[in-house]
Amino acid sequence: MPVEVTVDSMVSIVSAHPWVADARATPGDVITVWPEPAATRAGPEPGPLLREHLDHWAEVYDWVYQEAVGRHSDDLDLSGWRASDTGEPLPIEHMREWLACTVGLVLAQRPRRVLEIGCGTGLLAHRLHPHLRGYLGTDVAPAAVHRLGEADLPRTAFVQAAAHETATARVRAAMDDAFGQGVTPDCVLLNSVTQCFPGLGYLAEVLRQALAVVADGGTVIVGDVRHSDLLTAHFTWLEQSRDPDVGADDLRTRIRAAIAADEELSFSPRAVAAALTAQGRPVRVSLHARTMEQDTELTRYRYDIVLHVGAGVPEVPAPVRRIPWSGQVGADLAATLRAASADDPIVVSGIPNALLYDAPTAATPHALRHAVRELDAVVLLDPHDPRLLAVAAPAAGGLLALEDLVGSGPATGPEAHEPLAGFVRRRLPEVLRDHLRRQVPGTRPPRIVVADDSERRGTR
């Protein structure tokens, strides 16, 4: 028989849990709880609820890498890479181009020593290490680290570590093995890993550690980022792909529900800039479009951020001249850039992305990259509207200051979508119901809900 315990007494038990800041009995015999802020803190050590979020993703990917369903060869293990709209594996040729795009971005920074945080199955390690003096990969999944260690790639080392553990003795010792005693990386790479982060606080802590370890004049590359300003567009595309005949009202409802349930982090350049304003090293930023040919979510809705760090950051040799886009593509664009950049750096801006914008003058990122392939030029993302592109020549002309991103320009979406709040709403009630069962064996716990951010606790 269940033990009869009053709701008030259960509120007292729940309130005493270290992950709970406050608990109240609310109508309907429901206990509403407010999480203890320390339970979800990002650093210097993650709080216990945030750590559970990290452990969840670690377990998911360790299982995925053990199963190795998408393993085509030692250097092409695509396990876990599936299209959101169909659930099917992404085409191999598209993934090869995706890899080439990232490898090209990394090598364009001319690194000698790369620390990759979240190296996964080694897609980038296999392609980068021949060009480097040293490479160190870290990952939370033991299966990935073990397999890469057994591959015995020249001038590489691998260690199991989470993204926030760059400053630990374990990772520091692995750096000594990979780069030499006391030598630091000149490139820290986080590619296609930030979507597993719980929120901006954790992102800021990881970036803080990356900036602390990277050598002067080096780069921190945050690649394959889901852009929060494009989240609504992304889920619109997904829902319409699944149901082309869906009505407008139903579509809006589905999009809202999908965004609310989304378990991955997405963020805008504004969020990165805000996270870095308090750190002390000089930083300049370049925002890069994904320039693959095939039209997929990896091309449409993701982007790359390169942070150029320290006193050795390349200087733009003269004031950058900005000219509006007039629709020229191919040889015309190359000729315009070649002539216009002969004297001063130039940025052609306001280019509608044809994958996201239905406009007569729109161009795809791939078409722009192809047009400038023989120039010192780069295809960039507009810092304020991710539906717009730009081309800078020379590439250094595309560097921005952090203040160019923070609080300026019209925001087209939220600064970030953070999955931690949804995780806490699901996980904390489970923990507390188990806590009640242990404290009062035989009890039937009531419904427990986590308060919305908008709800104030008041005084006890």
Short mmCIF file of C-alpha atoms in Angstrom, two decimals:
data_model
loop_
_atom_site.label_atom_id
_atom_site.label_comp_id
_atom_site.label_asym_id
_atom_site.label_seq_id
_atom_site.Cartn_x
_atom_site.Cartn_y
_atom_site.Cartn_z
CA MET A 1 0.00 0.00 0.00
CA PRO A 2 1.27 3.50 -0.82
CA VAL A 3 2.27 5.54 2.20
CA GLU A 4 0.09 8.62 2.71
CA VAL A 5 2.29 11.70 3.04
CA THR A 6 1.02 15.26 2.86
CA VAL A 7 2.04 17.49 0.00
CA ASP A 8 3.47 20.01 2.47
CA SER A 9 5.78 17.41 3.98
CA MET A 10 6.92 16.37 0.51
CA VAL A 11 7.59 20.01 -0.33
CA SER A 12 9.90 20.16 2.68
CA ILE A 13 11.76 17.04 1.54
CA VAL A 14 12.10 18.36 -2.01
CA SER A 15 13.27 21.77 -0.75
CA ALA A 16 16.13 20.09 1.10
CA HIS A 17 17.55 18.55 -2.08
CA PRO A 18 20.85 20.28 -3.00
CA TRP A 19 19.70 20.85 -6.59
CA VAL A 20 16.63 22.83 -5.45
CA ALA A 21 16.66 26.50 -4.48
CA ASP A 22 12.97 26.60 -3.58
CA ALA A 23 9.84 24.47 -3.80
CA ARG A 24 6.18 25.36 -3.41
CA ALA A 25 2.89 23.52 -3.30
CA THR A 26 0.80 24.82 -6.19
CA PRO A 27 -2.84 24.13 -7.17
CA GLY A 28 -3.70 20.60 -8.16
CA ASP A 29 -1.32 18.98 -5.65
CA VAL A 30 1.61 19.94 -7.84
CA ILE A 31 5.04 20.80 -6.46
CA THR A 32 6.72 23.62 -8.37
CA VAL A 33 10.49 23.84 -7.97
CA TRP A 34 13.16 26.40 -8.76
CA PRO A 35 16.59 24.89 -9.54
CA GLU A 36 19.58 25.85 -7.44
CA PRO A 37 21.75 28.07 -9.71
CA ALA A 38 24.90 26.19 -8.65
CA ALA A 39 23.39 22.99 -10.08
CA THR A 40 23.41 24.45 -13.59
CA ARG A 41 26.57 26.58 -13.43
CA ALA A 42 28.98 26.26 -16.33
CA GLY A 43 32.33 26.83 -14.67
CA PRO A 44 34.94 26.61 -13.52
CA GLU A 45 33.49 23.17 -12.76
CA PRO A 46 30.09 22.25 -14.21
CA GLY A 47 27.21 21.98 -11.77
CA PRO A 48 25.65 18.53 -11.32
CA LEU A 49 22.59 19.12 -13.51
CA LEU A 50 24.71 20.60 -16.29
CA ARG A 51 27.12 17.69 -15.97
CA GLU A 52 24.23 15.27 -16.44
CA HIS A 53 23.48 17.03 -19.73
CA LEU A 54 27.11 16.59 -20.79
CA ASP A 55 27.13 12.94 -19.68
CA HIS A 56 23.98 12.30 -21.72
CA TRP A 57 25.67 13.39 -24.95
CA ALA A 58 28.87 11.53 -24.04
CA GLU A 59 26.90 8.30 -23.66
CA VAL A 60 25.00 8.89 -26.91
CA TYR A 61 28.14 9.40 -28.96
CA ASP A 62 30.11 6.62 -27.30
CA TRP A 63 27.30 4.24 -28.28
CA VAL A 64 27.13 5.67 -31.82
CA TYR A 65 30.89 5.27 -32.29
CA GLN A 66 30.86 1.73 -30.88
CA GLU A 67 28.07 0.72 -33.27
CA ALA A 68 29.94 2.40 -36.17
CA VAL A 69 26.96 2.10 -38.51
CA GLY A 70 28.31 4.83 -40.81
CA ARG A 71 31.92 3.61 -40.90
CA HIS A 72 33.08 3.41 -44.54
CA SER A 73 36.83 3.33 -43.87
CA ASP A 74 39.33 4.30 -41.19
CA ASP A 75 39.33 7.91 -42.38
CA LEU A 76 35.63 8.17 -43.25
CA ASP A 77 33.52 7.13 -40.29
CA LEU A 78 30.25 9.03 -40.71
CA SER A 79 28.47 7.36 -37.80
CA GLY A 80 25.80 9.68 -36.46
CA TRP A 81 25.59 11.88 -39.56
CA ARG A 82 21.97 11.79 -40.71
CA ALA A 83 19.66 14.25 -42.44
CA SER A 84 17.12 15.85 -40.10
CA ASP A 85 14.33 15.76 -42.68
CA THR A 86 14.59 12.10 -43.71
CA GLY A 87 16.63 10.44 -40.96
CA GLU A 88 18.72 8.86 -43.69
CA PRO A 89 22.54 9.05 -43.82
CA LEU A 90 23.80 12.17 -45.55
CA PRO A 91 25.27 11.44 -49.01
CA ILE A 92 28.93 10.42 -48.87
CA GLU A 93 29.99 12.85 -51.59
CA HIS A 94 28.34 15.73 -49.77
CA MET A 95 30.13 14.76 -46.57
CA ARG A 96 33.43 14.61 -48.44
CA GLU A 97 32.81 18.15 -49.68
CA TRP A 98 31.76 19.20 -46.16
CA LEU A 99 35.08 17.88 -44.90
CA ALA A 100 37.04 19.61 -47.67
CA CYS A 101 35.32 22.89 -46.79
CA THR A 102 36.40 22.64 -43.16
CA VAL A 103 39.91 21.40 -43.91
CA GLY A 104 40.35 24.30 -46.33
CA LEU A 105 39.23 26.79 -43.69
CA VAL A 106 41.63 25.38 -41.09
CA LEU A 107 44.64 25.19 -43.40
CA ALA A 108 43.98 28.72 -44.68
CA GLN A 109 44.98 29.88 -41.19
CA ARG A 110 48.38 28.14 -41.68
CA PRO A 111 48.46 26.30 -38.37
CA ARG A 112 51.36 24.14 -37.23
CA ARG A 113 49.90 22.73 -34.01
CA VAL A 114 46.18 21.96 -33.75
CA LEU A 115 44.19 21.09 -30.64
CA GLU A 116 40.82 19.72 -31.75
CA ILE A 117 38.17 19.68 -29.03
CA GLY A 118 35.59 17.03 -29.87
CA CYS A 119 37.53 15.13 -32.53
CA GLY A 120 34.90 12.41 -32.87
CA THR A 121 35.84 9.64 -35.29
CA GLY A 122 38.82 11.57 -36.60
CA LEU A 123 37.35 12.89 -39.84
CA LEU A 124 39.50 16.01 -39.55
CA ALA A 125 42.45 14.38 -37.77
CA HIS A 126 43.05 12.06 -40.72
CA ARG A 127 43.08 14.99 -43.15
CA LEU A 128 44.92 17.61 -41.12
CA HIS A 129 47.82 15.75 -39.54
CA PRO A 130 49.95 15.43 -42.73
CA HIS A 131 50.08 19.25 -42.88
CA LEU A 132 51.00 19.80 -39.21
CA ARG A 133 53.91 19.50 -36.82
CA GLY A 134 51.55 18.21 -34.16
CA TYR A 135 47.89 17.39 -33.60
CA LEU A 136 46.03 16.63 -30.36
CA GLY A 137 42.44 15.44 -30.38
CA THR A 138 40.18 15.29 -27.34
CA ASP A 139 36.76 13.68 -27.10
CA VAL A 140 34.33 12.55 -24.42
CA ALA A 141 33.68 9.19 -26.11
CA PRO A 142 36.12 6.45 -25.02
CA ALA A 143 35.36 4.43 -28.16
CA ALA A 144 36.51 7.27 -30.42
CA VAL A 145 39.69 8.00 -28.47
CA HIS A 146 40.65 4.32 -28.30
CA ARG A 147 40.14 3.73 -32.03
CA LEU A 148 42.08 6.84 -33.05
CA GLY A 149 44.92 5.95 -30.69
CA GLU A 150 45.18 2.53 -32.31
CA ALA A 151 45.34 4.14 -35.77
CA ASP A 152 48.86 5.38 -34.90
CA LEU A 153 48.69 8.47 -37.11
CA PRO A 154 52.06 10.29 -37.30
CA ARG A 155 52.52 13.35 -35.06
CA THR A 156 49.17 12.87 -33.30
CA ALA A 157 47.92 12.21 -29.79
CA PHE A 158 44.43 11.60 -28.44
CA VAL A 159 43.00 11.89 -24.94
CA GLN A 160 39.56 11.45 -23.40
CA ALA A 161 38.41 14.82 -22.11
CA ALA A 162 35.34 17.04 -22.18
CA ALA A 163 35.32 20.41 -23.90
CA HIS A 164 35.67 22.28 -20.58
CA GLU A 165 38.75 20.27 -19.54
CA THR A 166 41.36 21.95 -21.73
CA ALA A 167 43.16 23.35 -18.69
CA THR A 168 43.44 20.02 -16.84
CA ALA A 169 46.76 18.31 -16.15
CA ARG A 170 45.66 15.37 -18.30
CA VAL A 171 45.17 17.52 -21.40
CA ARG A 172 48.27 19.59 -20.64
CA ALA A 173 50.36 16.40 -20.53
CA ALA A 174 48.87 15.31 -23.86
CA MET A 175 49.81 18.70 -25.35
CA ASP A 176 53.39 18.16 -24.22
CA ASP A 177 53.37 14.80 -26.00
CA ALA A 178 51.88 16.23 -29.19
CA PHE A 179 53.60 19.63 -29.42
CA GLY A 180 56.64 19.50 -27.14
CA GLN A 181 57.23 20.41 -23.52
CA GLY A 182 55.41 23.63 -22.67
CA VAL A 183 54.44 24.34 -26.30
CA THR A 184 50.86 25.45 -26.96
CA PRO A 185 48.64 25.06 -30.04
CA ASP A 186 48.40 27.83 -32.59
CA CYS A 187 44.93 26.62 -33.58
CA VAL A 188 42.14 25.37 -31.32
CA LEU A 189 39.39 23.73 -33.35
CA LEU A 190 35.82 22.97 -32.29
CA ASN A 191 34.02 21.65 -35.33
CA SER A 192 30.43 20.44 -35.23
CA VAL A 193 30.50 19.99 -31.45
CA THR A 194 28.85 23.12 -30.04
CA GLN A 195 25.37 21.79 -30.83
CA CYS A 196 25.91 19.34 -27.93
CA PHE A 197 26.70 22.16 -25.48
CA PRO A 198 23.99 22.94 -22.89
CA GLY A 199 24.04 26.72 -23.26
CA LEU A 200 25.91 29.97 -23.70
CA GLY A 201 27.48 29.85 -20.24
CA TYR A 202 29.20 26.59 -21.09
CA LEU A 203 30.19 27.88 -24.52
CA ALA A 204 31.75 30.94 -22.87
CA GLU A 205 33.72 28.75 -20.45
CA VAL A 206 35.04 26.54 -23.26
CA LEU A 207 36.02 29.58 -25.34
CA ARG A 208 37.68 31.18 -22.32
CA GLN A 209 39.89 28.13 -21.91
CA ALA A 210 40.60 27.97 -25.65
CA LEU A 211 41.67 31.62 -25.74
CA ALA A 212 43.87 31.07 -22.69
CA VAL A 213 45.80 28.23 -24.32
CA VAL A 214 46.15 29.31 -27.97
CA ALA A 215 49.43 30.92 -29.01
CA ASP A 216 49.70 34.60 -29.91
CA GLY A 217 48.67 35.14 -33.51
CA GLY A 218 46.77 31.86 -33.50
CA THR A 219 43.13 31.07 -34.14
CA VAL A 220 40.18 29.49 -32.39
CA ILE A 221 37.88 28.03 -35.03
CA VAL A 222 34.28 27.27 -34.08
CA GLY A 223 32.95 25.41 -37.08
CA ASP A 224 29.67 24.04 -38.39
CA VAL A 225 27.63 26.17 -35.98
CA ARG A 226 23.83 26.11 -36.04
CA HIS A 227 22.75 29.75 -36.51
CA SER A 228 19.99 30.75 -34.10
CA ASP A 229 18.78 33.53 -36.41
CA LEU A 230 17.95 30.79 -38.93
CA LEU A 231 16.24 28.42 -36.49
CA THR A 232 12.72 29.30 -37.61
CA ALA A 233 13.73 29.05 -41.27
CA HIS A 234 15.38 25.69 -40.58
CA PHE A 235 12.32 24.17 -38.92
CA THR A 236 10.03 25.66 -41.57
CA TRP A 237 12.13 23.87 -44.20
CA LEU A 238 12.04 20.62 -42.22
CA GLU A 239 8.27 20.67 -41.62
CA GLN A 240 7.49 21.55 -45.24
CA SER A 241 9.86 18.82 -46.44
CA ARG A 242 7.99 16.29 -44.33
CA ASP A 243 4.51 17.59 -45.23
CA PRO A 244 4.43 19.82 -48.34
CA ASP A 245 0.65 20.32 -47.98
CA VAL A 246 0.69 21.55 -44.38
CA GLY A 247 -1.50 24.62 -43.76
CA ALA A 248 -0.10 27.91 -42.50
CA ASP A 249 -1.63 27.74 -39.01
CA ASP A 250 -0.62 24.13 -38.49
CA LEU A 251 2.86 24.93 -39.80
CA ARG A 252 3.34 27.72 -37.27
CA THR A 253 2.20 25.43 -34.44
CA ARG A 254 4.58 22.68 -35.52
CA ILE A 255 7.51 25.09 -35.82
CA ARG A 256 6.95 26.50 -32.33
CA ALA A 257 6.73 22.98 -30.89
CA ALA A 258 9.83 21.82 -32.76
CA ILE A 259 11.91 24.75 -31.57
CA ALA A 260 10.74 24.28 -27.98
CA ALA A 261 11.70 20.59 -28.13
CA ASP A 262 15.01 21.13 -29.92
CA GLU A 263 17.79 19.52 -27.87
CA GLU A 264 20.75 21.17 -29.60
CA LEU A 265 22.44 24.53 -29.05
CA SER A 266 22.30 27.18 -31.75
CA PHE A 267 23.67 30.69 -31.47
CA SER A 268 24.40 33.87 -33.40
CA PRO A 269 27.71 35.73 -33.74
CA ARG A 270 26.30 38.23 -31.22
CA ALA A 271 26.35 35.51 -28.57
CA VAL A 272 30.00 34.68 -29.22
CA ALA A 273 31.01 38.33 -29.14
CA ALA A 274 29.12 38.88 -25.88
CA ALA A 275 30.82 35.83 -24.36
CA LEU A 276 34.27 37.20 -25.23
CA THR A 277 33.96 40.85 -24.22
CA ALA A 278 35.30 40.23 -20.70
CA GLN A 279 38.45 38.34 -21.72
CA GLY A 280 41.71 40.25 -21.95
CA ARG A 281 43.36 39.19 -25.21
CA PRO A 282 42.90 41.07 -28.50
CA VAL A 283 40.44 39.20 -30.71
CA ARG A 284 39.23 39.82 -34.23
CA VAL A 285 36.54 37.76 -35.89
CA SER A 286 35.71 36.47 -39.34
CA LEU A 287 32.36 34.82 -40.14
CA HIS A 288 32.39 32.26 -42.92
CA ALA A 289 29.58 30.83 -45.01
CA ARG A 290 29.51 27.10 -45.69
CA THR A 291 30.27 26.88 -49.40
CA MET A 292 29.37 23.30 -50.36
CA GLU A 293 27.55 22.77 -53.65
CA GLN A 294 24.70 20.55 -52.46
CA ASP A 295 21.68 22.23 -50.88
CA THR A 296 21.34 20.61 -47.45
CA GLU A 297 20.88 21.82 -43.88
CA LEU A 298 24.67 21.75 -43.47
CA THR A 299 25.00 24.33 -46.26
CA ARG A 300 21.93 26.44 -45.51
CA TYR A 301 21.80 26.87 -41.76
CA ARG A 302 25.36 26.56 -40.47
CA TYR A 303 28.38 28.81 -40.44
CA ASP A 304 31.97 29.04 -39.19
CA ILE A 305 33.54 31.52 -36.79
CA VAL A 306 37.29 32.17 -36.79
CA LEU A 307 38.67 34.04 -33.79
CA HIS A 308 42.06 35.59 -34.52
CA VAL A 309 43.78 35.90 -31.15
CA GLY A 310 46.54 37.97 -29.64
CA ALA A 311 49.19 40.41 -30.73
CA GLY A 312 49.97 38.53 -33.93
CA VAL A 313 46.52 38.99 -35.45
CA PRO A 314 46.82 39.99 -39.14
CA GLU A 315 46.36 43.68 -39.69
CA VAL A 316 44.17 45.00 -42.47
CA PRO A 317 46.67 47.06 -44.48
CA ALA A 318 44.31 49.95 -45.24
CA PRO A 319 40.74 51.07 -44.59
CA VAL A 320 38.37 48.55 -46.09
CA ARG A 321 36.24 49.83 -48.94
CA ARG A 322 32.73 48.40 -49.01
CA ILE A 323 30.71 48.27 -52.19
CA PRO A 324 27.15 46.95 -52.66
CA TRP A 325 26.39 43.82 -54.60
CA SER A 326 25.15 44.35 -58.14
CA GLY A 327 24.54 40.75 -59.17
CA GLN A 328 27.81 39.98 -60.93
CA VAL A 329 28.88 36.33 -60.68
CA GLY A 330 31.70 34.31 -62.16
CA ALA A 331 34.36 36.10 -64.17
CA ASP A 332 32.64 39.46 -63.68
CA LEU A 333 32.90 39.18 -59.90
CA ALA A 334 36.51 38.05 -60.05
CA ALA A 335 37.40 40.93 -62.35
CA THR A 336 35.62 43.44 -60.12
CA LEU A 337 37.45 42.19 -57.04
CA ARG A 338 40.80 42.04 -58.80
CA ALA A 339 40.52 45.61 -60.02
CA ALA A 340 38.93 47.10 -56.92
CA SER A 341 41.31 45.46 -54.44
CA ALA A 342 44.47 46.48 -56.29
CA ASP A 343 44.82 49.53 -54.05
CA ASP A 344 42.62 48.92 -50.98
CA PRO A 345 40.99 45.91 -49.33
CA ILE A 346 37.42 45.54 -50.53
CA VAL A 347 34.27 43.85 -49.29
CA VAL A 348 31.34 43.28 -51.63
CA SER A 349 28.38 43.07 -49.25
CA GLY A 350 24.63 42.55 -49.23
CA ILE A 351 24.65 39.45 -51.46
CA PRO A 352 21.36 37.54 -51.06
CA ASN A 353 22.00 33.86 -50.38
CA ALA A 354 20.07 32.02 -53.09
CA LEU A 355 19.52 29.06 -50.74
CA LEU A 356 17.58 31.32 -48.35
CA TYR A 357 16.53 34.34 -50.39
CA ASP A 358 14.31 34.44 -53.48
CA ALA A 359 15.80 37.46 -55.26
CA PRO A 360 16.89 38.08 -58.87
CA THR A 361 20.42 38.99 -57.78
CA ALA A 362 20.83 36.10 -55.33
CA ALA A 363 23.86 33.81 -55.50
CA THR A 364 24.79 30.62 -53.70
CA PRO A 365 27.85 30.47 -51.44
CA HIS A 366 29.27 27.80 -53.73
CA ALA A 367 28.93 29.99 -56.83
CA LEU A 368 30.73 32.82 -55.05
CA ARG A 369 33.52 30.55 -53.87
CA HIS A 370 33.95 29.21 -57.40
CA ALA A 371 34.08 32.74 -58.82
CA VAL A 372 36.93 33.83 -56.53
CA ARG A 373 38.79 30.51 -56.37
CA GLU A 374 41.99 31.97 -57.89
CA LEU A 375 42.04 35.11 -55.71
CA ASP A 376 43.03 35.84 -52.13
CA ALA A 377 39.36 36.19 -51.28
CA VAL A 378 36.85 34.62 -48.95
CA VAL A 379 33.06 34.14 -48.85
CA LEU A 380 31.69 35.56 -45.61
CA LEU A 381 28.42 35.68 -43.72
CA ASP A 382 26.82 39.03 -42.99
CA PRO A 383 27.27 39.62 -39.23
CA HIS A 384 23.71 40.89 -38.77
CA ASP A 385 21.61 39.00 -41.33
CA PRO A 386 22.65 35.39 -42.06
CA ARG A 387 20.59 35.38 -45.24
CA LEU A 388 23.16 37.75 -46.74
CA LEU A 389 26.68 36.99 -47.88
CA ALA A 390 29.78 39.03 -48.59
CA VAL A 391 33.08 38.55 -50.39
CA ALA A 392 36.30 40.07 -49.04
CA ALA A 393 39.53 40.55 -50.99
CA PRO A 394 42.08 40.06 -49.62
CA ALA A 395 40.72 37.62 -47.05
CA ALA A 396 42.11 39.73 -44.17
CA GLY A 397 39.72 42.49 -45.21
CA GLY A 398 36.88 40.44 -43.72
CA LEU A 399 38.13 40.69 -40.13
CA LEU A 400 35.75 42.34 -37.64
CA ALA A 401 36.18 43.67 -34.13
CA LEU A 402 34.02 42.18 -31.37
CA GLU A 403 32.23 45.50 -30.96
CA ASP A 404 31.13 45.23 -34.61
CA LEU A 405 28.95 42.30 -33.56
CA VAL A 406 27.59 43.20 -30.13
CA GLY A 407 24.35 45.13 -30.00
CA SER A 408 24.49 46.58 -33.50
CA GLY A 409 22.50 45.79 -36.58
CA PRO A 410 18.97 44.38 -36.75
CA ALA A 411 18.72 40.96 -35.11
CA THR A 412 16.69 38.55 -37.25
CA GLY A 413 16.23 35.98 -34.49
CA PRO A 414 17.15 35.06 -30.92
CA GLU A 415 20.74 35.37 -29.72
CA ALA A 416 20.68 31.66 -28.93
CA HIS A 417 18.53 28.60 -28.41
CA GLU A 418 19.81 26.89 -25.27
CA PRO A 419 18.73 23.28 -24.62
CA LEU A 420 19.70 23.19 -20.93
CA ALA A 421 16.38 24.64 -19.73
CA GLY A 422 14.41 21.91 -21.49
CA PHE A 423 16.76 19.25 -20.13
CA VAL A 424 16.30 20.58 -16.58
CA ARG A 425 12.50 20.59 -17.00
CA ARG A 426 12.65 16.90 -17.90
CA ARG A 427 15.43 15.65 -15.66
CA LEU A 428 15.00 17.49 -12.36
CA PRO A 429 11.46 16.17 -11.66
CA GLU A 430 12.74 12.62 -12.31
CA VAL A 431 15.56 13.11 -9.80
CA LEU A 432 13.22 14.60 -7.21
CA ARG A 433 10.60 11.86 -7.53
CA ASP A 434 13.35 9.28 -6.96
CA HIS A 435 14.53 11.36 -4.00
CA LEU A 436 11.05 11.27 -2.47
CA ARG A 437 10.78 7.50 -2.93
CA ARG A 438 14.10 7.01 -1.14
CA GLN A 439 13.23 9.39 1.69
CA VAL A 440 9.72 8.01 2.20
CA PRO A 441 9.61 4.42 0.90
CA GLY A 442 6.21 3.46 -0.41
CA THR A 443 5.12 7.02 -1.11
CA ARG A 444 3.42 8.04 -4.32
CA PRO A 445 5.18 11.25 -5.43
CA PRO A 446 2.97 14.02 -6.79
CA ARG A 447 3.54 15.77 -10.07
CA ILE A 448 6.66 17.95 -9.93
CA VAL A 449 7.27 20.76 -12.41
CA VAL A 450 10.12 23.21 -12.89
CA ALA A 451 9.04 26.84 -12.77
CA ASP A 452 9.32 28.93 -15.91
CA ASP A 453 11.95 31.65 -15.91
CA SER A 454 9.13 34.20 -15.87
CA GLU A 455 7.79 32.91 -12.53
CA ARG A 456 9.23 34.68 -9.50
CA ARG A 457 9.85 32.84 -6.27
CA GLY A 458 8.94 35.68 -3.94
CA THR A 459 9.89 35.29 -0.28
CA ARG A 460 9.68 32.08 1.69
#
